[in-house]
Amino acid sequence: MSKYFKLEELLRSDTALRCKIENLPSWEVVEHLGQLAEFLDGLREAWGGPITVNSGFRSTDLNKQVKGVQRSAHKLGYAADLVPKNGNMEKFKKFVVEWVKDKKFDQCILEKSGKTEWVHISLYNQDGEQRGEVFKLKV
C-alpha cells in the first residue's frame, strides 16, 4: 500500500474479528486508503519511528459496533486512529499537532477514553472538505 503501511493493518479490527463483522472495503475505499497511507508515511518519516494504526477503515456495521459517528471518515477510508509504538503518547500528540500545521487534512483529534489515548487523523470528510481542524475529545 505504501512505504510503511500495509492494507491489512488499515483494515484490521479486533472488534470486527470478535463480533464476526466483515470489514471489506470497496475499490474506491481502497484508493482512499492508499492516499491515507501516503499521508501517514510522511508522518512516520517525520516522527522517526513506527506508528500503530488502531483503527482504519470501518464498514458501516463495524462503525455502528464501535459507536462511531454516522458520517465517520473511517467509513470512507480517509481516517486512522494512531499511537506511537514507543508508547510516548504525550510527545506524539504534540508532535502530530505541530506536523499537521502546514498540511492539507480534515481533522486531527486528540482522543481519550478512560486511560486509552490515540490521535485521529482524517484527510477528507463526507463532503470532501479538508477543514484543518485540530481539537481534543473525550469519549
Short mmCIF file of C-alpha atoms in Angstrom, two decimals:
data_model
loop_
_atom_site.label_atom_id
_atom_site.label_comp_id
_atom_site.label_asym_id
_atom_site.label_seq_id
_atom_site.Cartn_x
_atom_site.Cartn_y
_atom_site.Cartn_z
CA MET A 1 0.00 0.00 0.00
CA SER A 2 2.77 2.46 0.97
CA LYS A 3 6.32 2.52 2.29
CA TYR A 4 5.31 1.97 5.93
CA PHE A 5 1.66 0.88 5.94
CA LYS A 6 0.03 -2.27 4.57
CA LEU A 7 -3.59 -2.57 3.53
CA GLU A 8 -4.12 -5.32 6.14
CA GLU A 9 -3.26 -3.00 9.03
CA LEU A 10 -5.64 -0.33 7.73
CA LEU A 11 -8.43 -2.97 7.64
CA ARG A 12 -7.62 -4.93 10.82
CA SER A 13 -10.08 -4.64 13.66
CA ASP A 14 -10.17 -6.63 16.89
CA THR A 15 -13.85 -5.67 17.24
CA ALA A 16 -14.65 -6.96 13.74
CA LEU A 17 -12.91 -10.26 14.50
CA ARG A 18 -14.55 -10.64 17.90
CA CYS A 19 -18.02 -9.78 16.57
CA LYS A 20 -17.55 -11.62 13.25
CA ILE A 21 -18.18 -8.47 11.21
CA GLU A 22 -16.98 -8.46 7.61
CA ASN A 23 -14.82 -5.35 7.21
CA LEU A 24 -14.17 -5.30 3.47
CA PRO A 25 -13.86 -2.01 1.56
CA SER A 26 -14.93 -1.19 -1.99
CA TRP A 27 -12.21 -0.50 -4.59
CA GLU A 28 -12.92 3.22 -4.21
CA VAL A 29 -12.27 2.98 -0.47
CA VAL A 30 -9.05 1.04 -1.14
CA GLU A 31 -7.92 4.01 -3.26
CA HIS A 32 -8.75 6.36 -0.39
CA LEU A 33 -6.77 4.13 1.99
CA GLY A 34 -3.82 4.44 -0.40
CA GLN A 35 -4.00 8.23 -0.16
CA LEU A 36 -4.26 7.98 3.61
CA ALA A 37 -1.27 5.62 3.80
CA GLU A 38 0.86 8.03 1.76
CA PHE A 39 -0.11 10.87 4.13
CA LEU A 40 0.73 8.68 7.12
CA ASP A 41 4.10 7.78 5.53
CA GLY A 42 5.02 11.46 5.78
CA LEU A 43 4.07 11.49 9.44
CA ARG A 44 6.01 8.28 10.08
CA GLU A 45 9.11 9.69 8.34
CA ALA A 46 8.95 12.91 10.34
CA TRP A 47 8.26 11.08 13.63
CA GLY A 48 11.24 8.82 13.02
CA GLY A 49 9.70 5.66 14.44
CA PRO A 50 6.90 3.14 13.96
CA ILE A 51 3.26 4.13 14.36
CA THR A 52 0.44 1.67 15.04
CA VAL A 53 -2.94 2.01 13.36
CA ASN A 54 -5.56 1.06 15.97
CA SER A 55 -8.47 1.73 13.65
CA GLY A 56 -8.50 2.44 9.93
CA PHE A 57 -11.34 1.54 7.59
CA ARG A 58 -14.66 0.66 9.21
CA SER A 59 -17.58 -0.92 7.41
CA THR A 60 -20.98 0.50 8.32
CA ASP A 61 -21.64 -2.47 10.63
CA LEU A 62 -18.27 -2.13 12.33
CA ASN A 63 -18.71 1.62 12.73
CA LYS A 64 -22.07 1.01 14.46
CA GLN A 65 -20.50 -1.64 16.72
CA VAL A 66 -17.75 0.74 17.91
CA LYS A 67 -20.30 3.56 18.25
CA GLY A 68 -18.58 5.69 15.62
CA VAL A 69 -20.34 8.77 14.29
CA GLN A 70 -22.62 8.11 11.32
CA ARG A 71 -20.62 10.39 8.98
CA SER A 72 -17.25 8.98 10.06
CA ALA A 73 -14.32 9.40 7.66
CA HIS A 74 -13.29 5.88 8.74
CA LYS A 75 -16.16 4.55 6.60
CA LEU A 76 -14.66 6.29 3.56
CA GLY A 77 -11.12 5.01 4.15
CA TYR A 78 -9.93 8.53 4.90
CA ALA A 79 -9.22 8.19 8.65
CA ALA A 80 -6.97 6.35 11.06
CA ASP A 81 -6.53 6.27 14.82
CA LEU A 82 -2.84 6.21 15.71
CA VAL A 83 -0.49 5.53 18.59
CA PRO A 84 3.31 5.53 18.60
CA LYS A 85 4.94 2.12 19.03
CA ASN A 86 7.36 3.60 21.57
CA GLY A 87 4.41 4.43 23.85
CA ASN A 88 5.33 8.10 24.32
CA MET A 89 1.81 9.41 23.71
CA GLU A 90 2.33 12.90 25.15
CA LYS A 91 5.30 13.58 22.88
CA PHE A 92 3.49 12.02 19.90
CA LYS A 93 0.37 14.19 20.36
CA LYS A 94 2.42 17.38 20.49
CA PHE A 95 4.47 16.27 17.51
CA VAL A 96 1.43 15.46 15.35
CA VAL A 97 -0.30 18.77 16.15
CA GLU A 98 2.83 20.63 15.06
CA TRP A 99 3.38 18.40 12.00
CA VAL A 100 -0.12 18.89 10.53
CA LYS A 101 0.02 22.70 10.73
CA ASP A 102 1.19 23.11 7.13
CA LYS A 103 -0.61 20.05 5.71
CA LYS A 104 -3.96 19.62 3.97
CA PHE A 105 -6.20 17.40 6.11
CA ASP A 106 -9.68 17.42 7.59
CA GLN A 107 -9.28 16.63 11.28
CA CYS A 108 -6.60 15.88 13.85
CA ILE A 109 -8.36 14.86 17.04
CA LEU A 110 -6.53 14.05 20.26
CA GLU A 111 -8.90 11.46 21.69
CA LYS A 112 -9.14 9.82 25.09
CA SER A 113 -11.41 7.16 26.53
CA GLY A 114 -10.62 6.23 30.12
CA LYS A 115 -6.85 5.69 30.21
CA THR A 116 -6.62 4.94 26.47
CA GLU A 117 -5.44 7.71 24.14
CA TRP A 118 -4.95 7.97 20.39
CA VAL A 119 -4.63 10.53 17.61
CA HIS A 120 -7.35 10.50 14.96
CA ILE A 121 -6.26 11.81 11.55
CA SER A 122 -8.66 12.23 8.64
CA LEU A 123 -7.85 13.53 5.17
CA TYR A 124 -11.36 14.38 3.97
CA ASN A 125 -14.84 14.41 5.46
CA GLN A 126 -18.07 13.10 3.89
CA ASP A 127 -18.42 16.36 1.95
CA GLY A 128 -14.89 16.15 0.52
CA GLU A 129 -13.69 19.02 2.72
CA GLN A 130 -10.28 19.48 4.32
CA ARG A 131 -11.10 21.82 7.21
CA GLY A 132 -7.75 21.60 9.00
CA GLU A 133 -9.38 21.18 12.42
CA VAL A 134 -7.32 20.27 15.49
CA PHE A 135 -9.02 19.61 18.83
CA LYS A 136 -9.26 17.34 21.87
CA LEU A 137 -12.14 14.95 22.55
CA LYS A 138 -13.01 12.70 25.47
CA VAL A 139 -15.25 9.80 24.54
#
